[in-house]
Short mmCIF file of C-alpha atoms in Angstrom, two decimals:
data_model
loop_
_atom_site.label_atom_id
_atom_site.label_comp_id
_atom_site.label_asym_id
_atom_site.label_seq_id
_atom_site.Cartn_x
_atom_site.Cartn_y
_atom_site.Cartn_z
CA MET A 1 -105.65 -28.81 -17.83
CA LYS A 2 -108.91 -30.79 -16.26
CA LYS A 3 -110.26 -29.38 -13.03
CA ALA A 4 -109.95 -30.89 -9.69
CA SER A 5 -112.83 -33.39 -8.62
CA LEU A 6 -113.87 -35.43 -5.97
CA VAL A 7 -116.69 -37.79 -6.96
CA LEU A 8 -118.09 -40.95 -5.99
CA LYS A 9 -116.16 -44.20 -6.50
CA LYS A 10 -119.24 -45.94 -7.58
CA THR A 11 -123.01 -45.26 -8.09
CA GLY A 12 -125.68 -47.08 -6.22
CA GLY A 13 -124.79 -46.20 -2.58
CA PRO A 14 -124.67 -45.26 0.08
CA ILE A 15 -124.99 -42.06 -1.29
CA GLU A 16 -127.13 -41.30 -4.61
CA ILE A 17 -127.20 -38.26 -6.40
CA THR A 18 -130.97 -37.15 -6.03
CA GLY A 19 -132.62 -34.25 -4.63
CA LEU A 20 -130.47 -31.50 -3.33
CA LEU A 21 -127.56 -33.27 -4.78
CA TYR A 22 -128.93 -33.25 -8.51
CA PRO A 23 -126.80 -30.31 -9.71
CA LEU A 24 -123.68 -33.01 -9.20
CA LYS A 25 -125.25 -35.67 -11.20
CA ASP A 26 -123.42 -35.08 -14.57
CA ASN A 27 -120.12 -35.73 -12.85
CA ASN A 28 -121.38 -37.89 -9.99
CA GLY A 29 -119.98 -35.46 -7.45
CA VAL A 30 -118.04 -32.42 -7.33
CA VAL A 31 -115.98 -30.69 -9.82
CA PHE A 32 -114.32 -27.58 -8.24
CA PRO A 33 -115.42 -24.43 -10.29
CA TYR A 34 -112.25 -22.78 -9.23
CA THR A 35 -108.53 -24.02 -8.86
CA PRO A 36 -108.24 -25.05 -5.17
CA THR A 37 -105.23 -25.05 -2.94
CA ILE A 38 -104.06 -28.55 -2.38
CA MET A 39 -101.53 -29.41 0.25
CA PHE A 40 -100.27 -32.95 0.18
CA SER A 41 -98.56 -34.13 3.48
CA HIS A 42 -96.32 -37.20 3.60
CA ALA A 43 -94.59 -38.30 6.76
CA ALA A 44 -92.43 -41.38 7.86
CA GLY A 45 -92.57 -42.71 11.33
CA TYR A 46 -89.54 -43.38 13.46
CA GLY A 47 -88.86 -44.26 16.98
CA GLN A 48 -85.61 -43.83 18.96
CA TYR A 49 -83.14 -45.79 20.70
CA ASP A 50 -82.38 -44.17 24.07
CA ILE A 51 -78.46 -44.17 24.72
CA THR A 52 -77.48 -42.76 27.96
CA GLY A 53 -75.39 -39.70 27.76
CA ALA A 54 -75.35 -39.89 24.20
CA ASN A 55 -75.45 -36.44 21.85
CA TYR A 56 -77.30 -38.06 18.94
CA HIS A 57 -79.67 -40.99 19.18
CA GLN A 58 -80.38 -43.62 16.58
CA ASN A 59 -83.77 -43.90 14.97
CA TYR A 60 -85.48 -46.64 13.95
CA TYR A 61 -88.37 -47.04 11.23
CA THR A 62 -91.68 -47.85 12.35
CA GLY A 63 -93.86 -47.18 9.18
CA THR A 64 -95.06 -44.55 6.91
CA SER A 65 -98.81 -43.25 7.55
CA ASN A 66 -101.15 -42.63 4.96
CA PRO A 67 -100.78 -39.05 3.31
CA THR A 68 -103.09 -36.39 3.95
CA ILE A 69 -104.73 -34.30 1.35
CA SER A 70 -106.19 -30.82 2.33
CA VAL A 71 -108.06 -29.22 -0.14
CA THR A 72 -109.20 -25.30 0.21
CA ALA A 73 -111.68 -24.30 -2.41
CA MET A 74 -113.92 -21.33 -3.25
CA PHE A 75 -117.31 -21.45 -4.57
CA SER A 76 -119.42 -18.49 -5.85
CA SER A 77 -122.98 -18.22 -6.28
CA ASN A 78 -123.80 -15.42 -8.58
CA THR A 79 -126.45 -17.19 -10.42
CA LEU A 80 -129.35 -19.35 -9.15
CA ASP A 81 -127.62 -22.60 -10.94
CA GLU A 82 -124.45 -21.64 -9.16
CA ALA A 83 -126.06 -21.27 -5.90
CA LYS A 84 -128.09 -24.71 -6.36
CA TYR A 85 -124.43 -26.15 -7.35
CA THR A 86 -122.90 -24.66 -4.35
CA THR A 87 -125.58 -26.03 -2.11
CA ALA A 88 -125.27 -29.38 -3.55
CA ALA A 89 -121.40 -29.39 -2.78
CA ILE A 90 -121.61 -28.56 0.56
CA GLN A 91 -124.23 -31.17 1.28
CA PHE A 92 -122.19 -33.71 -0.59
CA PHE A 93 -119.27 -32.95 1.45
CA LYS A 94 -121.30 -33.45 4.78
CA ALA A 95 -122.80 -36.75 3.65
CA SER A 96 -119.58 -38.01 2.86
CA THR A 97 -118.73 -37.91 6.54
CA LYS A 98 -121.79 -40.10 7.55
CA SER A 99 -122.49 -43.81 7.82
CA GLN A 100 -125.82 -45.56 7.16
CA PHE A 101 -127.28 -45.91 10.64
CA GLY A 102 -130.80 -46.47 12.14
CA VAL A 103 -133.76 -48.08 11.46
CA ARG A 104 -134.33 -46.29 7.94
CA ALA A 105 -131.19 -47.87 6.78
CA GLY A 106 -132.44 -51.26 6.88
CA ALA A 107 -129.92 -53.98 5.94
CA ALA A 108 -127.40 -51.36 4.78
CA ALA A 109 -127.10 -50.16 8.63
CA GLY A 110 -123.66 -49.88 9.52
CA THR A 111 -122.20 -49.09 5.85
CA PRO A 112 -119.36 -46.63 6.48
CA PRO A 113 -119.13 -43.31 4.60
CA PRO A 114 -118.51 -43.55 0.95
CA ILE A 115 -115.07 -43.95 -0.84
CA LEU A 116 -114.65 -41.12 -3.26
CA MET A 117 -112.23 -40.57 -6.03
CA PHE A 118 -109.94 -37.47 -6.05
CA ASN A 119 -108.16 -36.21 -9.26
CA ALA A 120 -106.03 -33.27 -9.32
CA TYR A 121 -103.66 -32.33 -12.25
CA GLY A 122 -102.38 -35.67 -13.66
CA GLN A 123 -100.50 -38.83 -12.34
CA ALA A 124 -97.84 -36.84 -10.64
CA ASN A 125 -100.18 -35.26 -8.14
CA ALA A 126 -103.25 -37.19 -7.79
CA LYS A 127 -105.04 -39.62 -10.36
CA ASN A 128 -107.95 -41.80 -9.45
CA VAL A 129 -107.09 -41.79 -5.78
CA PRO A 130 -109.63 -43.50 -3.57
CA VAL A 131 -110.24 -41.36 -0.55
CA VAL A 132 -112.22 -41.16 2.64
CA VAL A 133 -113.26 -37.62 3.92
CA ARG A 134 -111.73 -37.19 7.42
CA SER A 135 -113.30 -33.71 7.90
CA PHE A 136 -115.15 -30.88 5.99
CA ASN A 137 -115.27 -27.31 7.16
CA TYR A 138 -116.91 -24.41 5.79
CA THR A 139 -117.81 -20.87 7.12
CA LEU A 140 -120.89 -18.89 6.59
CA PRO A 141 -119.55 -15.15 6.52
CA GLU A 142 -121.09 -11.86 7.56
CA ASP A 143 -119.65 -9.83 4.87
CA THR A 144 -121.25 -11.06 1.85
CA ASP A 145 -124.59 -11.26 0.14
CA TYR A 146 -126.63 -14.53 0.07
CA VAL A 147 -128.57 -15.97 -2.64
CA THR A 148 -132.02 -17.46 -1.54
CA PHE A 149 -133.84 -20.28 -3.52
CA ASP A 150 -136.42 -22.51 -2.83
CA ASP A 151 -135.95 -26.32 -3.03
CA PRO A 152 -139.04 -28.61 -3.61
CA VAL A 153 -137.75 -31.29 -0.83
CA SER A 154 -135.91 -28.98 1.54
CA GLY A 155 -137.81 -25.79 1.37
CA GLU A 156 -135.98 -22.10 1.49
CA LEU A 157 -132.26 -22.47 1.56
CA SER A 158 -129.57 -19.63 1.64
CA VAL A 159 -126.10 -19.76 0.41
CA PRO A 160 -123.27 -16.67 0.47
CA ALA A 161 -122.15 -15.50 -2.65
CA LEU A 162 -118.87 -16.28 -2.31
CA ILE A 163 -117.72 -19.30 0.37
CA LEU A 164 -114.50 -20.96 1.23
CA ILE A 165 -114.59 -24.61 2.17
CA GLN A 166 -111.83 -27.00 3.24
CA ILE A 167 -111.53 -30.77 3.07
CA GLU A 168 -109.13 -33.31 4.68
CA LEU A 169 -108.89 -36.23 2.90
CA THR A 170 -106.73 -39.31 2.99
CA PRO A 171 -106.22 -42.43 0.84
CA GLN A 172 -108.22 -45.71 1.16
CA ILE A 173 -106.11 -48.22 -1.06
CA PRO A 174 -107.17 -51.65 -0.71
CA PRO A 175 -104.53 -53.74 1.08
CA LYS A 176 -104.22 -56.28 -1.90
CA THR A 177 -103.43 -53.38 -3.92
CA VAL A 178 -100.61 -52.25 -1.82
CA LYS A 179 -99.22 -55.83 -1.38
CA ASP A 180 -99.31 -56.72 -4.96
CA ASN A 181 -98.43 -53.42 -6.65
CA PHE A 182 -96.36 -51.39 -4.74
CA SER A 183 -92.70 -51.21 -5.38
CA LEU A 184 -90.74 -48.44 -3.83
CA GLN A 185 -88.32 -48.37 -7.04
CA ASP A 186 -91.25 -47.93 -9.38
CA TYR A 187 -92.69 -45.41 -7.11
CA ALA A 188 -89.67 -43.42 -7.16
CA SER A 189 -89.51 -43.57 -10.74
CA GLY A 190 -93.20 -42.63 -11.26
CA ASN A 191 -94.57 -45.91 -12.64
CA ASN A 192 -96.40 -46.78 -9.67
CA LEU A 193 -98.50 -43.39 -10.34
CA ARG A 194 -100.59 -44.59 -13.37
CA GLY A 195 -103.78 -44.65 -11.71
CA GLY A 196 -103.17 -47.02 -8.80
CA GLY A 197 -104.07 -44.78 -6.33
CA PHE A 198 -100.56 -44.30 -4.71
CA LEU A 199 -99.51 -40.71 -3.94
#
């Protein structure tokens, strides 16, 4: 079974795997070192017809929102290499919530955060799903040791020996892909799950 991963959809921007992110270079993003807890949430939207005096109201369908993917993952830093990888992963997740902005961005100013590819345990779960990071949370605990190292660019850095992170993702599937390729029957039978990004 391949490990779950969250990697850049394409190389060359807006994030380049250099500097503090270098430990992620082989995979162009993060491969989770331990099996994360992943929760998929699907919901359909309904309105309601108000009927005076009725005990049961009729519902009407308004649409189905994007699924949400909540990932809770553990990272350990028992060695210097692990500490560098954990630090790179945290920085990668933080950067994935940011846009290009300001004078130094030049012509790229206004570019939104990157689209990532999420994979977890094959096509019945998540295979090559284009996603964006809606939120990223992590806690620096008080009851664990910290590993400290020097980074040539960022200076002295410390990371907990054990850290729990939480990421909320949502699919970012191109409208044309949905219009041309989605079929409820194919989705229900599993045929639509072959790398098309549908969850």
